[in-house]
mmCIF file of C-alpha atoms in Angstrom:
data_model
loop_
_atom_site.group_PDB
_atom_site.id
_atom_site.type_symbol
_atom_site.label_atom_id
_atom_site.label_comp_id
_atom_site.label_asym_id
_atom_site.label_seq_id
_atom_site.Cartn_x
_atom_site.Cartn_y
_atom_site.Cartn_z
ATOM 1 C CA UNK A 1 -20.883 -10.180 11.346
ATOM 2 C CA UNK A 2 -17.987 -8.160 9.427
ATOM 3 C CA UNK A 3 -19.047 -5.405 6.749
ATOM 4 C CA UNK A 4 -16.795 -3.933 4.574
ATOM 5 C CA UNK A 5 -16.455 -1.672 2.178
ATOM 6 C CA UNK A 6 -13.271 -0.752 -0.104
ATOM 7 C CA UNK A 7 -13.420 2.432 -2.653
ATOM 8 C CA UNK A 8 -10.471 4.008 -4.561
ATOM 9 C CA UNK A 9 -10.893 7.967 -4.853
ATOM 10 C CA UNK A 10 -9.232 8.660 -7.502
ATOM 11 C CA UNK A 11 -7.544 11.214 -5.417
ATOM 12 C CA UNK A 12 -10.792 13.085 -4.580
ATOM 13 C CA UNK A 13 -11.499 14.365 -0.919
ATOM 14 C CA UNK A 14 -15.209 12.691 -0.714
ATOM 15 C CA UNK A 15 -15.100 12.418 3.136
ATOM 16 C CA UNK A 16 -18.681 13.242 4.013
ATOM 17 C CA UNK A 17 -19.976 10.417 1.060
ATOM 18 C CA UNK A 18 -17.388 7.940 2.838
ATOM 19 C CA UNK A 19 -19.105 8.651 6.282
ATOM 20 C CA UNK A 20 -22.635 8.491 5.375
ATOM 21 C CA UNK A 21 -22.047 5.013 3.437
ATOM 22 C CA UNK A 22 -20.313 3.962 6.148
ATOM 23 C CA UNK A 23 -23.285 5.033 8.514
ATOM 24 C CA UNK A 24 -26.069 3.922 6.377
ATOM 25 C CA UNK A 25 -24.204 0.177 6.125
ATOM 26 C CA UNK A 26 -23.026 -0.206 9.216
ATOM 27 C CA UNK A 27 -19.373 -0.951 8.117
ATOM 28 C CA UNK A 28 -16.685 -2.084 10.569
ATOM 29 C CA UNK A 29 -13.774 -2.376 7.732
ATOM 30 C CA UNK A 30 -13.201 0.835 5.734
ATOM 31 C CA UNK A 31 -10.805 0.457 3.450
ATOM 32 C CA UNK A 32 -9.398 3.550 0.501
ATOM 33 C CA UNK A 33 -7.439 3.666 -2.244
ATOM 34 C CA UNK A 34 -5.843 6.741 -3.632
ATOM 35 C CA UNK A 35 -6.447 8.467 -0.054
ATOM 36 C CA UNK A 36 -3.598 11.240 1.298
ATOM 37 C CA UNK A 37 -2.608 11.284 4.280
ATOM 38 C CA UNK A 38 -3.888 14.762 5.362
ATOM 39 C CA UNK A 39 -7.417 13.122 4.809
ATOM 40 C CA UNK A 40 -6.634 10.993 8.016
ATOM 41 C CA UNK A 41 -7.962 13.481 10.631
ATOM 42 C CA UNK A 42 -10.895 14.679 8.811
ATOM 43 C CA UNK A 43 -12.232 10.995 7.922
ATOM 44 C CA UNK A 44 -11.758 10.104 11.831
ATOM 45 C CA UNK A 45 -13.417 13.302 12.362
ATOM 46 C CA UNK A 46 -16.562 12.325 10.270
ATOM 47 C CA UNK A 47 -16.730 8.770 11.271
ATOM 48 C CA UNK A 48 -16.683 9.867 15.146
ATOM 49 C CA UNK A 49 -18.685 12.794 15.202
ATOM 50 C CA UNK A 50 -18.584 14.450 18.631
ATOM 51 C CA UNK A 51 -22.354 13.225 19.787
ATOM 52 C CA UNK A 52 -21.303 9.521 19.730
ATOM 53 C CA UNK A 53 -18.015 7.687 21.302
ATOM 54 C CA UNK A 54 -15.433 7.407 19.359
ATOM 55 C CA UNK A 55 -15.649 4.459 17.313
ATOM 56 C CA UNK A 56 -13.189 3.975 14.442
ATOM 57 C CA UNK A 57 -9.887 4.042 14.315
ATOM 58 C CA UNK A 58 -6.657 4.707 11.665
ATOM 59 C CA UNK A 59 -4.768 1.510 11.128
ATOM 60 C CA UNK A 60 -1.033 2.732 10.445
ATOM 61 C CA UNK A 61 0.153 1.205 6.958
ATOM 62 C CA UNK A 62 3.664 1.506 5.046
ATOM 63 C CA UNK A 63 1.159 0.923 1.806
ATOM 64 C CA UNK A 64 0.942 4.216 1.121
ATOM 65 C CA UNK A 65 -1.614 3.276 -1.598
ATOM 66 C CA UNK A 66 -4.015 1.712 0.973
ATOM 67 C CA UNK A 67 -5.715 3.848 4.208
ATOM 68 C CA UNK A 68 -7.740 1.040 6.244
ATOM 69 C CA UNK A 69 -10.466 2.435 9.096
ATOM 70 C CA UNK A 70 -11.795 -0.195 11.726
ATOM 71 C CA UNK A 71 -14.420 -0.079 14.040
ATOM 72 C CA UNK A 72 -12.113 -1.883 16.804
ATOM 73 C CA UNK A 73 -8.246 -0.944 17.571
ATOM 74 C CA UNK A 74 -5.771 -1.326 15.145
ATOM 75 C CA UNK A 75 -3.934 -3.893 17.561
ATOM 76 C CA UNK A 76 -6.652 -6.087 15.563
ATOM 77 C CA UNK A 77 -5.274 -5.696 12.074
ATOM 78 C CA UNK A 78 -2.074 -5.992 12.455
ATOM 79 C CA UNK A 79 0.136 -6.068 9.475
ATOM 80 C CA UNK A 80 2.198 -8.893 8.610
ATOM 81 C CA UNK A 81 4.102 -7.551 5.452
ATOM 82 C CA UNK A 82 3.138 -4.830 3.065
ATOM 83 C CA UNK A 83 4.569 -2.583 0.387
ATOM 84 C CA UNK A 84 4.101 0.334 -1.795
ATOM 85 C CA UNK A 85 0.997 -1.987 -3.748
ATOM 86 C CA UNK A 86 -0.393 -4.067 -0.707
ATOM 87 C CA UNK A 87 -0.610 -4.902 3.048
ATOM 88 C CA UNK A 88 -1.635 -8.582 4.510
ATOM 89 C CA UNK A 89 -2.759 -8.061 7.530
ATOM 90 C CA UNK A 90 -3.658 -11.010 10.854
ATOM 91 C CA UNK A 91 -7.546 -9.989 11.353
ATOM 92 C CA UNK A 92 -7.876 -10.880 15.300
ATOM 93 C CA UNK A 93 -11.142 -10.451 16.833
ATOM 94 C CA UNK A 94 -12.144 -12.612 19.894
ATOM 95 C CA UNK A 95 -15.631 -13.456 18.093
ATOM 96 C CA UNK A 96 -14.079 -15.792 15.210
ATOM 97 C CA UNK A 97 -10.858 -17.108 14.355
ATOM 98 C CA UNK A 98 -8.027 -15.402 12.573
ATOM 99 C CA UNK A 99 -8.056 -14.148 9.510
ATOM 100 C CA UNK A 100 -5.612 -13.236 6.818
ATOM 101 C CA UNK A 101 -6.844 -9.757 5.189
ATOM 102 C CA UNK A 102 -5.005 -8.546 2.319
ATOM 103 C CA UNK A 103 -5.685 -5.046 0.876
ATOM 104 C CA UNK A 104 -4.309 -3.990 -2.349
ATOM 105 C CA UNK A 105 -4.324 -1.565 -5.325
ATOM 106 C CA UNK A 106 -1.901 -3.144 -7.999
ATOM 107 C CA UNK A 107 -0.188 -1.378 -11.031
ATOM 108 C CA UNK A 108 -2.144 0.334 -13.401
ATOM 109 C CA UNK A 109 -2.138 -0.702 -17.977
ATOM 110 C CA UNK A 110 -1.367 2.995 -17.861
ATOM 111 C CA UNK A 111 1.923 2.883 -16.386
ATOM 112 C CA UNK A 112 2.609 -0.988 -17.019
ATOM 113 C CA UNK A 113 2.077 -3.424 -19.581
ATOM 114 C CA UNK A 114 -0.534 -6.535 -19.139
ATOM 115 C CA UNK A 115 2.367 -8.643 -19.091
ATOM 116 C CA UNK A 116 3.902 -6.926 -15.784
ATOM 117 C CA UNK A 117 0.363 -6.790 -14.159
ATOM 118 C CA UNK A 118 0.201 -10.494 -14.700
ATOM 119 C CA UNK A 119 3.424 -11.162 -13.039
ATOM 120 C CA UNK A 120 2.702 -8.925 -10.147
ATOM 121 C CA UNK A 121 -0.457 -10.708 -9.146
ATOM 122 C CA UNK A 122 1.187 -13.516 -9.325
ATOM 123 C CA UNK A 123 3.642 -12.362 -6.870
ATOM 124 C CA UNK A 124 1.012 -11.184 -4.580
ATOM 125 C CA UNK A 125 -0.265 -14.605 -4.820
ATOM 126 C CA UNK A 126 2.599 -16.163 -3.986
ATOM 127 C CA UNK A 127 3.137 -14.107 -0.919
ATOM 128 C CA UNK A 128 0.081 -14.890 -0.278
ATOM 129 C CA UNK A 129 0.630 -18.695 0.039
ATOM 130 C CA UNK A 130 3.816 -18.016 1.749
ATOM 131 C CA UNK A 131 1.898 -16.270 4.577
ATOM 132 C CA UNK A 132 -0.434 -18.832 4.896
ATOM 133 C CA UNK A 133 1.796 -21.178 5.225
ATOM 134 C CA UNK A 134 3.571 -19.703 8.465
ATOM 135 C CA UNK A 135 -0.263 -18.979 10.084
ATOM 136 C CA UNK A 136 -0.734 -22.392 9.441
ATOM 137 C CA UNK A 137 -4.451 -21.359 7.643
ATOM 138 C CA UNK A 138 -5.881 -20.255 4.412
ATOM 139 C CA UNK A 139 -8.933 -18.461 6.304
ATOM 140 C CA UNK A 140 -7.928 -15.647 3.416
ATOM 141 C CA UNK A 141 -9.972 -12.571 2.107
ATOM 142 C CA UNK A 142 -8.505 -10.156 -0.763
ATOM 143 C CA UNK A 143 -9.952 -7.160 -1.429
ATOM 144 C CA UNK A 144 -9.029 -4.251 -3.925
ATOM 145 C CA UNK A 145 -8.442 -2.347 -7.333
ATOM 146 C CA UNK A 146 -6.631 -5.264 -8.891
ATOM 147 C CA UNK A 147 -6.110 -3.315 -12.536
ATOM 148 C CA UNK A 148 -7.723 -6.561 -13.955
ATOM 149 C CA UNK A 149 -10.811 -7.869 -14.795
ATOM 150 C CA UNK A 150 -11.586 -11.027 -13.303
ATOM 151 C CA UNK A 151 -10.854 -13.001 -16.878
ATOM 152 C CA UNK A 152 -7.257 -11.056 -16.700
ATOM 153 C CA UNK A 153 -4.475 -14.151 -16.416
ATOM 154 C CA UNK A 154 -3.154 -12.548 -13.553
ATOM 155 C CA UNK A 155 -6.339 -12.945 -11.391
ATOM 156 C CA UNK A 156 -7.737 -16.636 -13.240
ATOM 157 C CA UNK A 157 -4.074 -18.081 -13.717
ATOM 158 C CA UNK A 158 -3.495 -20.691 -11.456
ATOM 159 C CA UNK A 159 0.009 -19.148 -10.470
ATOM 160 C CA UNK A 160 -1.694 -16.375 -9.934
ATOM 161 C CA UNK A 161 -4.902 -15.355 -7.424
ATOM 162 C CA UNK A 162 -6.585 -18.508 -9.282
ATOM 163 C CA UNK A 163 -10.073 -16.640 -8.787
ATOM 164 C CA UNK A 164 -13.057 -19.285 -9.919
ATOM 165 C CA UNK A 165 -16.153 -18.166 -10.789
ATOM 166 C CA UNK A 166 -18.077 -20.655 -8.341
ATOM 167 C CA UNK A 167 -18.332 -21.140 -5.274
ATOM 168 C CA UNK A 168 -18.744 -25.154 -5.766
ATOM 169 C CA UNK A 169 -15.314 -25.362 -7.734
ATOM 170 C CA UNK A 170 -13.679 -22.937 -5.322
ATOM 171 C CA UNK A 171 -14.916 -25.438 -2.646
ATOM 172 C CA UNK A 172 -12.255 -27.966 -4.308
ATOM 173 C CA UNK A 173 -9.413 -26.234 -2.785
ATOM 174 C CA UNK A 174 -7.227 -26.699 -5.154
ATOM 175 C CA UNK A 175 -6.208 -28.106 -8.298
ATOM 176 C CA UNK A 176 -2.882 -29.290 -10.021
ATOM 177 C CA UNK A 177 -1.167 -28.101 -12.472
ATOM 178 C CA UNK A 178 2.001 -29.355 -13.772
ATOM 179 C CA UNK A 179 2.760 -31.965 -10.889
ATOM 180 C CA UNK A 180 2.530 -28.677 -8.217
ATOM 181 C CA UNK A 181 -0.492 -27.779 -6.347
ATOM 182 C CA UNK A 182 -2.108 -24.681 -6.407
ATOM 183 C CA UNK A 183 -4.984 -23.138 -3.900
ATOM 184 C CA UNK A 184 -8.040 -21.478 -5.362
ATOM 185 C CA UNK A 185 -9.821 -17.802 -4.612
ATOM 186 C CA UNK A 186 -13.841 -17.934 -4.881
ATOM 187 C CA UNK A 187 -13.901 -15.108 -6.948
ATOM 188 C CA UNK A 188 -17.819 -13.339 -6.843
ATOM 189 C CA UNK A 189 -17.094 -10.765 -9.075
ATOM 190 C CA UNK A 190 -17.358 -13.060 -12.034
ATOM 191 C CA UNK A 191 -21.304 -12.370 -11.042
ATOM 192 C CA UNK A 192 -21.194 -9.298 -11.208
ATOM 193 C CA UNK A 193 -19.938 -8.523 -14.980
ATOM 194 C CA UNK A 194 -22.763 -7.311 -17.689
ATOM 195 C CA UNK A 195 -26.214 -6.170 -17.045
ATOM 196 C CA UNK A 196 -27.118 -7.698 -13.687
ATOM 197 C CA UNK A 197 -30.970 -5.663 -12.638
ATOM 198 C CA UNK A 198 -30.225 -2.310 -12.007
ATOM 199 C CA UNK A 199 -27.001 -2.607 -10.817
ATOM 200 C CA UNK A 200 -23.749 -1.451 -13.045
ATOM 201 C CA UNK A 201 -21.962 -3.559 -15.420
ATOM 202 C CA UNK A 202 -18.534 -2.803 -13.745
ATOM 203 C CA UNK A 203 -16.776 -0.978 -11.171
ATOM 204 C CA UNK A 204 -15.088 1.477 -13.540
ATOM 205 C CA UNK A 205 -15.662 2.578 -17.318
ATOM 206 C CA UNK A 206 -13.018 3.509 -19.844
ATOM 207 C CA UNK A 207 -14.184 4.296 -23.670
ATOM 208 C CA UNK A 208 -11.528 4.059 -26.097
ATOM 209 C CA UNK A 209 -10.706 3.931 -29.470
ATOM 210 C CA UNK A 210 -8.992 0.581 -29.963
ATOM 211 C CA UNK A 211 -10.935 -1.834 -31.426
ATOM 212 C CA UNK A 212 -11.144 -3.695 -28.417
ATOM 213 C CA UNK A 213 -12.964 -2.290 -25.537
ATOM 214 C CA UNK A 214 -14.905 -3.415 -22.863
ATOM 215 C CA UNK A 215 -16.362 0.275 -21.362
ATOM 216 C CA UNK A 216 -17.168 -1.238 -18.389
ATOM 217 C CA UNK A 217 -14.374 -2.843 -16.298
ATOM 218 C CA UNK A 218 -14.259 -4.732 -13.062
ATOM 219 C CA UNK A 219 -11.192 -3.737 -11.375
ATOM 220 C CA UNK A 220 -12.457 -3.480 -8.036
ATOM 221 C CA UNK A 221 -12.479 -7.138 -6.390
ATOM 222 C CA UNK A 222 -13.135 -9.179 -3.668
ATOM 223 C CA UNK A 223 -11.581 -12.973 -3.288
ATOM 224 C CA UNK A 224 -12.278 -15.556 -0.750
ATOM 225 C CA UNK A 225 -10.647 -18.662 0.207
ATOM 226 C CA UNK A 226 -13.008 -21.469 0.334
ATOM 227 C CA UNK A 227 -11.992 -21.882 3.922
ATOM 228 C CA UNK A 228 -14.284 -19.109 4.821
ATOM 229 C CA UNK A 229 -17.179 -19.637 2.074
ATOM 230 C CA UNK A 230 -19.178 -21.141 4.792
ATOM 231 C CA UNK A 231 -19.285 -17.257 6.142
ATOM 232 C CA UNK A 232 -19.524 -15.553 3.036
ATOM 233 C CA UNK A 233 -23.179 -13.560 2.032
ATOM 234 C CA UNK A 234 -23.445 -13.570 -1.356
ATOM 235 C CA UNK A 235 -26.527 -11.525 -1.416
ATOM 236 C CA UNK A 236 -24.944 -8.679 0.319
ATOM 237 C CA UNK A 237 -22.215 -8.038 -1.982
ATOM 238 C CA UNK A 238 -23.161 -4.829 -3.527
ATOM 239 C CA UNK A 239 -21.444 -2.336 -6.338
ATOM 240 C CA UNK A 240 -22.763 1.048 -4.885
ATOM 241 C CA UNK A 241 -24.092 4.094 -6.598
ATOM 242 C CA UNK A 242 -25.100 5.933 -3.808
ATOM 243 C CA UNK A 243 -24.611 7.239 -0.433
ATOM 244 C CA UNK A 244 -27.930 7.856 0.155
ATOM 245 C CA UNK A 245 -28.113 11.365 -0.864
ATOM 246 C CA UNK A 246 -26.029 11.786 -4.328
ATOM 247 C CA UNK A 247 -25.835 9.252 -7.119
ATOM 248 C CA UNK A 248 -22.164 8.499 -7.857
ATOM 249 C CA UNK A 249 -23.261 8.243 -11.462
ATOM 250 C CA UNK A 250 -23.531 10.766 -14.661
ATOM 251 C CA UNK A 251 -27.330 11.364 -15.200
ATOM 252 C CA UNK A 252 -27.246 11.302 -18.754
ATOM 253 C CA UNK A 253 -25.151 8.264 -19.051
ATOM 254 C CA UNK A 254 -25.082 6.267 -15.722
ATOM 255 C CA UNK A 255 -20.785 5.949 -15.621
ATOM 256 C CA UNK A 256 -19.047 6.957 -12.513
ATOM 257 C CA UNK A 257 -19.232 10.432 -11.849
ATOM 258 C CA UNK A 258 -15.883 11.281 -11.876
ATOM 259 C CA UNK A 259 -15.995 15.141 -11.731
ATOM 260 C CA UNK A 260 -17.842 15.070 -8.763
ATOM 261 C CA UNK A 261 -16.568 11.903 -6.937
ATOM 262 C CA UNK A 262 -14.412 8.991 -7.970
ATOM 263 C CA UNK A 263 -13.727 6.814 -11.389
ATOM 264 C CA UNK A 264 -14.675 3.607 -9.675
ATOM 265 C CA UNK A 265 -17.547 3.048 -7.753
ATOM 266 C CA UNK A 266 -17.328 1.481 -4.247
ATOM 267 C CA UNK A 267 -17.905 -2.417 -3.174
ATOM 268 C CA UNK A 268 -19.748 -3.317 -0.317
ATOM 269 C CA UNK A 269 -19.254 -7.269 0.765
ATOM 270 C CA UNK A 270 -20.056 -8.539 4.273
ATOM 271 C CA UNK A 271 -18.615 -12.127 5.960
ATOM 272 C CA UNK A 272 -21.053 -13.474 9.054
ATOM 273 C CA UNK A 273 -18.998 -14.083 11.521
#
């Protein structure tokens, strides 16, 4: 059994939040967005403290934009090829098969336009297939701050991550388009959009003025492969709001907190292996 649990920061030093989620859910794939180098030390620090053997360990990147943390050596995760906007990684542990992980936190509307976020997930998703292709699987897991919501073309397109919205389409394995064949991403964040209980609507809220706005966004996303739906635990998958001692929301209107921790809220997601 694999947990994992991705957050961007926004910047923000929240190291001691980090470590307790990471205590209180047992994670054994920690993986930041928006986290500076000099935070390295200190977050190995506080996920080994000195009482315990040392357990986790920094997984070198050239994604400067992605800091991954595993509870095994980085020999493990090795990367495969990565960039400034994503590293796809061969996931090798001796108590499953391998995996393709892919990490990534794509451009932003506020420095691109939809347009060029559409074609860049599309790229990703190519890469994607090429690097199948040469493992010879599609045992494939994406996680991330995508910039898109999981209706955005460049994450339901079926040049792009071709994320479905059930498992029992995504099951199909593909579809074609065109006369060419293209692989589909179970997408579970199409669950998680709206009032769902009392969990958030989104992984990130942005009020404007336009006269479209959604407020609540879901940027933050994991995609599966139906090659390893058979492992997947779709009640685990969690949008938190708390490490157990804060809330990571406002009190008065339950958004992200972003004065005192980060602008998107953290996803917790767990494969049985």
């Amino acid at each position: 059994m694999l947990t994992f649990l991705f957050w961007n920061l926004n910047g923000k030093d929240l190291v001691p939040a980090i470590a307790r989620l990471v205590a209180v859910h047992e994670v054994d794939v920690l993986v930041l967005a928006e986290f500076t180098g000099e935070q390295i030390t200190p977050m190995l620090l506080a996920l080994n403290p000195e009482e315990q053997a040392a357990q986790f360990h920094y997984a070198p990147s050239e994604c400067d934009r992605i800091a991954i943390f595993t509870r095994f050596p980085s020999d493990f995760i090795k990367p495969i090829v990565e960039n400034s906007r994503y590293t796809i990684r061969k996931l090798t542990l001796s108590t499953c098969e391998e995996i393709l992980f892919v990490a990534a936190h794509l451009l932003s509307l506020l420095n691109a336009s939809a347009e060029t976020l559409d074609i860049e997930a599309m790229r990703l998703a190519q890469e994607i297939r090429v690097r199948e292709t040469e493992a010879g699987h599609s045992r494939t897991i994406v996680v991330g701050d995508l910039n898109m919501n999981p209706f955005s073309s460049g994450v339901v397109s079926a040049n792009g991550l071709h994320g479905v919205m059930t498992q029992n389409i995504a099951r199909k394995g593909s579809r074609i388009v065109q006369g060419r064949e293209y692989p589909f991403f179970f997408n579970p964040m199409w669950g998680h959009l709206g009032d769902k209980g009392n969990t958030p609507a989104g992984t990130y809220y942005y009020r404007k003025s336009d006269h479209v706005c959604y407020f609540w966004n879901t940027f933050d996303q994991v995609l599966i492969r139906p090659d390893l739906l058979d492992y997947w635990d779709e009640e685990f998958l969690q949008i938190l709001t708390t490490d157990g001692q804060q809330s990571f929301l406002t009190s008065n209107s339950s958004t992200p907190n972003s004065r005192n921790f980060s602008d998107h809220l953290p996803l917790l997601f767990r494969l049985s292996l």
